[in-house]
CSV table of C-alpha atoms and ligand atoms in Angstrom, one decimal:
chain,number,residue,atom,x,y,z
X,1,UNK,CA,2.3,17.8,35.0
X,2,UNK,CA,2.2,14.2,36.2
X,3,UNK,CA,1.9,11.8,33.2
X,4,UNK,CA,-1.4,10.0,33.5
X,5,UNK,CA,-2.0,6.5,32.3
X,6,UNK,CA,-4.7,6.4,29.5
X,7,UNK,CA,-7.4,4.3,30.9
X,8,UNK,CA,-9.3,3.1,27.8
X,9,UNK,CA,-12.5,1.2,27.9
X,10,UNK,CA,-11.8,-2.5,27.7
X,11,UNK,CA,-13.8,-2.9,24.5
X,12,UNK,CA,-11.3,-0.7,22.6
X,13,UNK,CA,-8.9,-3.6,22.7
X,14,UNK,CA,-11.4,-5.6,20.6
X,15,UNK,CA,-11.8,-3.0,17.9
X,16,UNK,CA,-10.1,-3.8,14.6
X,17,UNK,CA,-9.3,-1.5,11.7
X,18,UNK,CA,-9.2,-1.2,8.0
X,19,UNK,CA,-5.6,-1.7,6.9
X,20,UNK,CA,-6.1,0.1,3.5
X,21,UNK,CA,-6.0,3.4,5.3
X,22,UNK,CA,-2.7,2.5,7.1
X,23,UNK,CA,-1.0,1.3,3.9
X,24,UNK,CA,-2.2,4.5,2.2
X,25,UNK,CA,-0.4,6.6,4.9
X,26,UNK,CA,2.8,4.5,4.6
X,27,UNK,CA,2.7,4.8,0.8
X,28,UNK,CA,2.2,8.6,1.0
X,29,UNK,CA,5.1,8.8,3.4
X,30,UNK,CA,7.3,7.0,0.9
X,31,UNK,CA,6.1,9.4,-1.8
X,32,UNK,CA,7.0,12.4,0.4
X,33,UNK,CA,10.6,11.0,0.4
X,34,UNK,CA,10.6,11.1,-3.4
X,35,UNK,CA,9.6,7.5,-4.2
X,36,UNK,CA,7.2,6.8,-7.1
X,37,UNK,CA,4.4,4.5,-5.8
X,38,UNK,CA,1.5,2.9,-7.8
X,39,UNK,CA,-1.6,3.0,-5.5
X,40,UNK,CA,-3.6,-0.2,-5.7
X,41,UNK,CA,-4.4,-0.3,-2.0
X,42,UNK,CA,-7.5,1.8,-1.5
X,43,UNK,CA,-11.0,0.9,-2.5
X,44,UNK,CA,-12.3,4.0,-4.2
X,45,UNK,CA,-13.1,4.9,-7.8
X,46,UNK,CA,-10.4,7.2,-9.2
X,47,UNK,CA,-13.1,9.0,-11.3
X,48,UNK,CA,-14.5,12.4,-10.3
X,49,UNK,CA,-18.0,12.6,-9.0
X,50,UNK,CA,-20.2,13.3,-12.1
X,51,UNK,CA,-20.7,17.0,-12.8
X,52,UNK,CA,-24.5,17.0,-12.5
X,53,UNK,CA,-24.2,15.6,-8.9
X,54,UNK,CA,-21.5,18.2,-8.0
X,55,UNK,CA,-23.7,21.0,-9.4
X,56,UNK,CA,-26.7,19.8,-7.4
X,57,UNK,CA,-24.6,19.7,-4.2
X,58,UNK,CA,-23.1,23.2,-4.7
X,59,UNK,CA,-26.5,24.5,-5.6
X,60,UNK,CA,-28.0,23.0,-2.5
X,61,UNK,CA,-25.5,24.8,-0.3
X,62,UNK,CA,-26.4,28.1,-1.9
X,63,UNK,CA,-30.1,27.3,-1.4
X,64,UNK,CA,-29.6,26.9,2.3
X,65,UNK,CA,-29.3,23.1,2.7
X,66,UNK,CA,-26.6,23.9,5.3
X,67,UNK,CA,-28.7,23.1,8.4
X,68,UNK,CA,-29.5,20.0,10.4
X,69,UNK,CA,-32.0,17.7,8.9
X,70,UNK,CA,-34.1,14.7,10.2
X,71,UNK,CA,-31.8,11.9,11.6
X,72,UNK,CA,-33.2,9.3,9.2
X,73,UNK,CA,-32.6,11.5,6.2
X,74,UNK,CA,-34.4,14.1,4.1
X,75,UNK,CA,-37.8,12.9,3.0
X,76,UNK,CA,-37.1,13.6,-0.7
X,77,UNK,CA,-34.0,11.3,-0.6
X,78,UNK,CA,-35.8,8.6,1.4
X,79,UNK,CA,-38.6,8.7,-1.1
X,80,UNK,CA,-36.3,8.2,-4.2
X,81,UNK,CA,-34.2,5.6,-2.4
X,82,UNK,CA,-37.4,3.6,-1.6
X,83,UNK,CA,-38.4,3.8,-5.2
X,84,UNK,CA,-34.9,2.8,-6.4
X,85,UNK,CA,-34.6,-0.2,-4.1
X,86,UNK,CA,-38.2,-1.2,-5.0
X,87,UNK,CA,-37.4,-1.2,-8.7
X,88,UNK,CA,-33.9,-2.8,-8.5
X,89,UNK,CA,-34.8,-5.5,-6.0
X,90,UNK,CA,-38.4,-6.2,-7.1
X,91,UNK,CA,-39.9,-5.5,-3.7
X,92,UNK,CA,-42.2,-2.8,-2.2
X,93,UNK,CA,-40.1,-0.5,0.0
X,94,UNK,CA,-41.6,2.4,1.9
X,95,UNK,CA,-39.7,5.6,2.6
X,96,UNK,CA,-40.0,4.9,6.4
X,97,UNK,CA,-38.0,1.8,5.9
X,98,UNK,CA,-35.0,3.8,4.6
X,99,UNK,CA,-32.3,5.4,6.9
X,100,UNK,CA,-29.8,7.6,5.3
X,101,UNK,CA,-26.4,7.6,7.0
X,102,UNK,CA,-22.9,9.1,6.4
X,103,UNK,CA,-21.5,6.3,4.1
X,104,UNK,CA,-22.3,2.6,3.9
X,105,UNK,CA,-20.1,1.9,6.9
X,106,UNK,CA,-22.4,3.3,9.6
X,107,UNK,CA,-25.1,0.7,8.5
X,108,UNK,CA,-22.6,-2.0,9.5
X,109,UNK,CA,-21.8,-0.2,12.8
X,110,UNK,CA,-25.5,0.5,13.6
X,111,UNK,CA,-26.9,-2.9,12.6
X,112,UNK,CA,-24.4,-4.8,14.8
X,113,UNK,CA,-24.8,-2.3,17.6
X,114,UNK,CA,-28.6,-2.5,17.5
X,115,UNK,CA,-28.9,-6.3,17.1
X,116,UNK,CA,-25.9,-8.2,18.6
X,117,UNK,CA,-25.6,-8.7,22.3
X,118,UNK,CA,-22.8,-10.4,24.2
X,119,UNK,CA,-23.0,-14.2,23.5
X,120,UNK,CA,-24.9,-13.8,20.3
X,121,UNK,CA,-23.3,-15.3,17.2
X,122,UNK,CA,-22.8,-13.3,14.0
X,123,UNK,CA,-21.8,-15.2,10.8
X,124,UNK,CA,-19.6,-13.1,8.4
X,125,UNK,CA,-17.6,-13.8,5.3
X,126,UNK,CA,-13.8,-14.3,5.7
X,127,UNK,CA,-11.9,-13.1,3.8
X,128,UNK,CA,-14.3,-10.1,4.0
X,129,UNK,CA,-14.6,-6.4,4.7
X,130,UNK,CA,-12.7,-6.1,8.0
X,131,UNK,CA,-15.2,-3.8,9.7
X,132,UNK,CA,-17.6,-6.7,10.1
X,133,UNK,CA,-15.3,-8.8,12.3
X,134,UNK,CA,-14.1,-5.6,14.1
X,135,UNK,CA,-17.6,-4.5,15.1
X,136,UNK,CA,-18.8,-8.0,16.1
X,137,UNK,CA,-15.9,-8.3,18.4
X,138,UNK,CA,-16.3,-4.7,19.7
X,139,UNK,CA,-19.9,-5.4,20.9
X,140,UNK,CA,-18.8,-8.6,22.6
X,141,UNK,CA,-20.7,-10.9,20.2
X,142,UNK,CA,-19.1,-14.1,18.8
X,143,UNK,CA,-17.6,-13.7,15.3
X,144,UNK,CA,-18.3,-16.8,13.3
X,145,UNK,CA,-16.4,-16.8,10.0
X,146,UNK,CA,-17.8,-18.5,6.9
X,147,UNK,CA,-14.8,-19.2,4.7
X,148,UNK,CA,-14.9,-18.1,1.1
X,149,UNK,CA,-13.0,-20.5,-1.1
X,150,UNK,CA,-11.2,-19.8,-4.3
X,151,UNK,CA,-12.3,-23.0,-5.9
X,152,UNK,CA,-15.9,-21.8,-5.5
X,153,UNK,CA,-15.0,-18.5,-7.1
X,154,UNK,CA,-15.3,-17.0,-3.6
X,155,UNK,CA,-19.0,-17.6,-3.4
X,156,UNK,CA,-19.9,-19.1,0.0
X,157,UNK,CA,-20.6,-22.8,0.5
X,158,UNK,CA,-24.3,-22.9,1.6
X,159,UNK,CA,-23.9,-26.3,3.2
X,160,UNK,CA,-21.1,-24.9,5.3
X,161,UNK,CA,-23.2,-21.9,6.2
X,162,UNK,CA,-26.1,-24.2,7.2
X,163,UNK,CA,-23.7,-26.0,9.6
X,164,UNK,CA,-22.7,-22.7,11.3
X,165,UNK,CA,-26.3,-21.6,12.0
X,166,UNK,CA,-27.5,-22.5,15.5
X,167,UNK,CA,-29.9,-21.1,18.2
X,168,UNK,CA,-27.4,-18.4,19.2
X,169,UNK,CA,-27.1,-17.0,15.6
X,170,UNK,CA,-28.5,-13.5,15.6
X,171,UNK,CA,-27.2,-12.1,12.4
X,172,UNK,CA,-25.7,-13.3,9.1
X,173,UNK,CA,-23.7,-10.9,7.0
X,174,UNK,CA,-23.6,-11.3,3.2
X,175,UNK,CA,-21.6,-9.2,0.8
X,176,UNK,CA,-22.1,-9.5,-3.0
X,177,UNK,CA,-20.3,-8.4,-5.1
X,178,UNK,CA,-17.6,-9.0,-2.6
X,179,UNK,CA,-14.7,-7.1,-1.2
X,180,UNK,CA,-11.9,-8.3,-1.4
X,181,UNK,CA,-12.5,-11.2,-3.7
X,182,UNK,CA,-14.9,-9.9,-6.4
X,183,UNK,CA,-17.0,-13.0,-5.8
X,184,UNK,CA,-20.7,-12.7,-6.8
X,185,UNK,CA,-23.5,-14.8,-5.3
X,186,UNK,CA,-25.7,-16.4,-7.9
X,187,UNK,CA,-29.5,-16.4,-7.9
X,188,UNK,CA,-29.4,-20.1,-6.8
X,189,UNK,CA,-26.9,-19.3,-4.0
X,190,UNK,CA,-29.2,-16.6,-2.7
X,191,UNK,CA,-32.2,-18.9,-2.8
X,192,UNK,CA,-30.3,-21.7,-1.1
X,193,UNK,CA,-29.1,-19.3,1.6
X,194,UNK,CA,-32.7,-18.3,2.3
X,195,UNK,CA,-33.7,-22.0,2.5
X,196,UNK,CA,-30.8,-22.6,4.9
X,197,UNK,CA,-32.1,-19.8,7.2
X,198,UNK,CA,-35.6,-21.3,6.8
X,199,UNK,CA,-38.2,-19.6,9.1
X,200,UNK,CA,-35.7,-18.9,11.9
X,201,UNK,CA,-35.8,-15.4,13.4
X,202,UNK,CA,-32.3,-14.5,12.2
X,203,UNK,CA,-31.5,-11.1,10.6
X,204,UNK,CA,-29.4,-10.8,7.5
X,205,UNK,CA,-27.2,-7.8,6.8
X,206,UNK,CA,-26.9,-7.8,3.0
X,207,UNK,CA,-24.0,-5.5,2.0
X,208,UNK,CA,-24.7,-4.6,-1.6
X,209,UNK,CA,-22.5,-1.5,-1.9
X,210,UNK,CA,-21.0,-2.9,-5.2
X,211,UNK,CA,-24.4,-3.9,-6.7
X,212,UNK,CA,-23.9,-1.7,-9.8
X,213,UNK,CA,-20.4,-2.9,-10.4
X,214,UNK,CA,-21.0,-6.3,-12.0
X,215,UNK,CA,-19.1,-7.6,-15.0
X,216,UNK,CA,-20.8,-10.9,-15.7
X,217,UNK,CA,-24.4,-11.8,-14.9
X,218,UNK,CA,-26.8,-9.9,-12.7
X,219,UNK,CA,-27.0,-8.7,-9.2
X,220,UNK,CA,-29.3,-10.8,-6.9
X,221,UNK,CA,-30.4,-9.7,-3.5
X,222,UNK,CA,-31.7,-11.9,-0.7
X,223,UNK,CA,-34.1,-9.1,0.1
X,224,UNK,CA,-36.0,-10.0,-3.2
X,225,UNK,CA,-36.8,-13.5,-1.9
X,226,UNK,CA,-40.3,-14.1,-0.6
X,227,UNK,CA,-40.5,-13.9,3.2
X,228,UNK,CA,-37.0,-12.4,3.6
X,229,UNK,CA,-37.6,-8.7,3.3
X,230,UNK,CA,-38.5,-8.2,7.0
X,231,UNK,CA,-35.4,-10.2,8.1
X,232,UNK,CA,-33.0,-8.2,5.9
X,233,UNK,CA,-31.1,-5.0,6.3
X,234,UNK,CA,-30.0,-3.9,2.9
X,235,UNK,CA,-26.8,-1.8,2.8
X,236,UNK,CA,-26.2,0.3,-0.3
X,237,UNK,CA,-24.9,3.7,-1.0
X,238,UNK,CA,-23.4,6.3,-3.3
X,239,UNK,CA,-19.6,5.9,-2.6
X,240,UNK,CA,-18.7,3.3,-5.2
X,241,UNK,CA,-21.6,3.7,-7.7
X,242,UNK,CA,-21.3,7.4,-8.2
X,243,UNK,CA,-17.6,7.9,-7.2
X,244,UNK,CA,-18.8,9.8,-4.0
X,245,UNK,CA,-16.6,8.3,-1.3
X,246,UNK,CA,-15.7,11.7,0.2
X,247,UNK,CA,-19.3,12.9,0.3
X,248,UNK,CA,-20.1,10.3,3.0
X,249,UNK,CA,-23.5,9.0,2.2
X,250,UNK,CA,-25.1,5.6,2.2
X,251,UNK,CA,-28.3,4.0,3.4
X,252,UNK,CA,-29.9,1.0,5.0
X,253,UNK,CA,-33.3,-0.4,4.2
X,254,UNK,CA,-35.0,-2.4,7.0
X,255,UNK,CA,-38.3,-3.0,8.7
X,256,UNK,CA,-39.8,0.2,10.2
X,257,UNK,CA,-39.3,-0.8,13.9
X,258,UNK,CA,-35.6,-1.4,13.3
X,259,UNK,CA,-35.3,1.8,11.1
X,260,UNK,CA,-36.6,3.8,14.1
X,261,UNK,CA,-33.9,2.3,16.3
X,262,UNK,CA,-31.1,2.9,13.7
X,263,UNK,CA,-32.4,6.5,13.4
X,264,UNK,CA,-32.0,6.8,17.2
X,265,UNK,CA,-28.4,5.7,16.8
X,266,UNK,CA,-28.0,8.4,14.2
X,267,UNK,CA,-29.4,11.0,16.6
X,268,UNK,CA,-26.9,9.8,19.2
X,269,UNK,CA,-23.9,9.9,16.9
X,270,UNK,CA,-23.9,12.2,13.8
X,271,UNK,CA,-27.4,13.8,14.3
X,272,UNK,CA,-27.9,13.5,10.5
X,273,UNK,CA,-26.1,13.1,7.2
X,274,UNK,CA,-25.0,16.4,5.6
X,275,UNK,CA,-28.1,18.1,4.1
X,276,UNK,CA,-26.5,19.3,0.8
X,277,UNK,CA,-24.9,15.9,0.3
X,278,UNK,CA,-28.4,14.4,0.5
X,279,UNK,CA,-29.7,16.8,-2.1
X,280,UNK,CA,-26.8,15.7,-4.4
X,281,UNK,CA,-27.9,12.1,-3.7
X,282,UNK,CA,-31.4,12.8,-5.1
X,283,UNK,CA,-29.7,14.0,-8.3
X,284,UNK,CA,-27.4,11.0,-8.4
X,285,UNK,CA,-30.4,8.6,-8.4
X,286,UNK,CA,-32.7,10.8,-10.5
X,287,UNK,CA,-30.2,12.1,-13.1
X,288,UNK,CA,-28.5,10.3,-16.0
X,289,UNK,CA,-26.9,7.0,-15.2
X,290,UNK,CA,-24.4,6.8,-18.1
X,291,UNK,CA,-21.4,7.7,-15.9
X,292,UNK,CA,-22.2,4.6,-13.8
X,293,UNK,CA,-22.1,2.3,-16.9
X,294,UNK,CA,-19.0,4.0,-18.2
X,295,UNK,CA,-17.1,3.5,-14.9
X,296,UNK,CA,-18.2,-0.1,-14.8
X,297,UNK,CA,-17.0,-0.8,-18.3
X,298,UNK,CA,-13.7,0.9,-17.5
X,299,UNK,CA,-13.2,-1.2,-14.4
X,300,UNK,CA,-13.9,-4.3,-16.4
X,301,UNK,CA,-11.2,-3.4,-19.0
X,302,UNK,CA,-8.7,-2.8,-16.1
X,303,UNK,CA,-9.6,-6.0,-14.4
X,304,UNK,CA,-8.9,-7.9,-17.6
X,305,UNK,CA,-5.5,-6.3,-18.0
X,306,UNK,CA,-4.7,-6.9,-14.3
X,307,UNK,CA,-5.7,-10.5,-14.2
X,308,UNK,CA,-3.9,-11.4,-17.5
X,309,UNK,CA,-0.8,-9.6,-16.3
X,310,UNK,CA,-0.8,-11.3,-12.8
X,311,UNK,CA,-1.3,-14.7,-14.3
X,312,UNK,CA,1.9,-14.2,-16.3
X,313,UNK,CA,4.0,-13.5,-13.2
X,314,UNK,CA,5.9,-16.2,-11.5
X,315,UNK,CA,4.2,-17.5,-8.3
X,316,UNK,CA,0.9,-15.6,-8.9
X,317,UNK,CA,-2.4,-17.0,-10.1
X,318,UNK,CA,-5.6,-15.0,-10.3
X,319,UNK,CA,-9.2,-15.8,-11.0
X,320,UNK,CA,-11.4,-13.4,-12.9
X,321,UNK,CA,-13.5,-11.5,-10.4
X,322,UNK,CA,-17.2,-11.0,-11.5
X,323,UNK,CA,-17.8,-7.7,-9.7
X,324,UNK,CA,-16.5,-4.8,-7.6
X,325,UNK,CA,-13.1,-3.4,-8.5
X,326,UNK,CA,-10.6,-5.7,-6.8
X,327,UNK,CA,-8.5,-8.6,-7.9
X,328,UNK,CA,-7.4,-11.2,-5.3
X,329,UNK,CA,-4.5,-13.2,-6.6
X,330,UNK,CA,-3.3,-16.4,-5.0
X,331,UNK,CA,0.4,-16.0,-4.1
X,332,UNK,CA,1.0,-19.3,-2.3
X,333,UNK,CA,3.4,-20.5,-5.0
X,334,UNK,CA,5.7,-17.6,-4.2
X,335,UNK,CA,6.4,-19.3,-0.9
X,336,UNK,CA,6.0,-15.9,0.8
X,337,UNK,CA,3.5,-15.0,3.6
X,338,UNK,CA,0.9,-12.5,2.4
X,339,UNK,CA,1.7,-9.6,4.7
X,340,UNK,CA,5.5,-9.9,4.1
X,341,UNK,CA,4.9,-10.0,0.4
X,342,UNK,CA,2.6,-6.9,0.4
X,343,UNK,CA,5.1,-5.0,2.6
X,344,UNK,CA,8.0,-6.0,0.4
X,345,UNK,CA,6.2,-5.1,-2.9
X,346,UNK,CA,5.6,-1.6,-1.4
X,347,UNK,CA,9.1,-1.1,-0.1
X,348,UNK,CA,11.1,-2.7,-2.9
X,349,UNK,CA,8.8,-2.4,-6.0
X,350,UNK,CA,6.8,0.7,-5.2
X,351,UNK,CA,3.5,-1.1,-5.6
X,352,UNK,CA,0.9,-0.5,-2.8
X,353,UNK,CA,-1.5,-3.5,-2.4
X,354,UNK,CA,-3.0,-5.2,0.6
X,355,UNK,CA,-2.3,-8.5,2.3
X,356,UNK,CA,-5.2,-10.9,2.1
X,357,UNK,CA,-4.9,-11.2,5.9
X,358,UNK,CA,-6.1,-7.6,6.1
X,359,UNK,CA,-9.5,-9.3,5.4
X,360,UNK,CA,-9.3,-12.0,8.0
X,361,UNK,CA,-7.2,-15.1,8.6
X,362,UNK,CA,-8.6,-17.0,5.6
X,363,UNK,CA,-7.0,-14.3,3.4
X,364,UNK,CA,-3.6,-15.8,4.0
X,365,UNK,CA,-2.1,-16.9,0.6
X,366,UNK,CA,-3.6,-13.9,-1.2
X,367,UNK,CA,-3.1,-10.2,-2.0
X,368,UNK,CA,-5.7,-7.6,-2.9
X,369,UNK,CA,-5.1,-5.1,-5.6
X,370,UNK,CA,-7.7,-2.4,-6.4
X,371,UNK,CA,-8.1,-1.7,-10.1
X,372,UNK,CA,-9.3,1.8,-9.4
X,373,UNK,CA,-6.3,3.2,-11.2
X,374,UNK,CA,-5.5,3.9,-14.9
X,375,UNK,CA,-4.5,1.1,-17.3
X,376,UNK,CA,-1.1,2.9,-17.6
X,377,UNK,CA,-0.5,2.6,-13.9
X,378,UNK,CA,-1.8,-0.9,-13.7
X,379,UNK,CA,0.7,-1.9,-16.4
X,380,UNK,CA,3.4,-0.1,-14.5
X,381,UNK,CA,2.5,-2.0,-11.4
X,382,UNK,CA,2.5,-5.3,-13.3
X,383,UNK,CA,6.0,-4.6,-14.8
X,384,UNK,CA,7.3,-3.8,-11.3
X,385,UNK,CA,5.8,-6.9,-9.6
X,386,UNK,CA,7.0,-9.0,-12.5
X,387,UNK,CA,10.5,-7.7,-12.4
X,388,UNK,CA,10.6,-8.2,-8.6
X,389,UNK,CA,9.3,-11.8,-8.9
X,390,UNK,CA,11.9,-12.7,-11.6
X,391,UNK,CA,14.6,-11.4,-9.4
X,392,UNK,CA,13.5,-12.7,-6.1
X,393,UNK,CA,11.6,-16.0,-6.6
S,401,PLP,C1,-18.0,-4.3,1.4
S,401,PLP,C2,-18.0,-2.8,1.8
S,401,PLP,N1,-19.0,-2.4,2.5
S,401,PLP,C3,-19.1,-1.1,2.9
S,401,PLP,C4,-18.1,-0.2,2.6
S,401,PLP,C5,-18.2,1.2,3.1
S,401,PLP,O1,-18.5,2.1,2.1
S,401,PLP,P1,-18.6,3.7,2.5
S,401,PLP,O2,-17.3,4.3,2.0
S,401,PLP,O3,-19.8,4.2,1.8
S,401,PLP,O4,-18.7,3.8,4.0
S,401,PLP,C6,-17.1,-0.6,1.8
S,401,PLP,C7,-16.0,0.3,1.5
S,401,PLP,O5,-14.9,0.0,1.0
S,401,PLP,C8,-17.0,-2.0,1.4
S,401,PLP,O6,-16.0,-2.4,0.6
């Protein structure tokens, strides 16, 4: 056979990735060679999905929820999501405004695909979830970063945001609580952001996947602000809140005419979200919520141990994140570039974390550690990083 050149579409060169999955593969390969690795790289709860949700999913399979369903989601799940979002955001959401998708991620993919043309500008947080920048570039739009600064506890500077908005701005992406920094936007921030947008016809993708993981204060959504609902796409889901990352289920809430278009993208891609998963989703939202509060309290304890431990290590300084389950220590005083330090801590100390640059160029000078691991393992990681720093810095 003649070897043929792979002629990829040009746009593939613009597609980014999520480094966490690559570091996980590398860490697993080291483990296969007999190394002991502490995993602080991947962003998923280490808890099991609560039993009532598993039972509901298993039962649904037995009851025949094993077939295709409507592209926008099962009506019973869209109903309860509409009610949940109405209650938690203080707005009136209709079931037709809800699109259920396989994870939170497809809402990022579909919103950008549906709204951003070549030449349009999309403002996104940097450091931030890498899929935003990847998708903006993929569709040929212009990725305009808004830098999140440590001295502002990684909330965005609204004055700076206002300066980035122009006639070509089509979409603004917000994420609170934030990955990777744990920054949380205040009520005043949200209201100032809405003022900065004014009455311009700009859409906001508000990624609130960590909305139930807040350690201090409350969650505030821009969707709650008068006049903003129809210009917002709310992204939320089940992965982080109910420890359901592998079930693949999330949702978007948006005006009906956009919801119809996003459902069309679902028809063209996955057809629908798994039917039994959606039945489990109904139970997640309707059933007892103690497990959510328990997980959040546990993440807070771990965060406190991690931040105190990091601040005692030479070259590291770390702010207390207010939400999500990540810490984002400043490592500039080590004198090491972030990527090299993350690689070295994995290779030499057996601690898997991510370079801040995995979240954009403004992540240089930082590392991200997930605290979705036991206190025992977090302490082990701290001991190892501490010993490495004492020896090498
Ligand atoms: C900010 C943010 N948005 C969206 C997602 C995607 O979540 P899901 O696993 O439900 O697709 C993640 C996952 O890490 C995230 O951190």
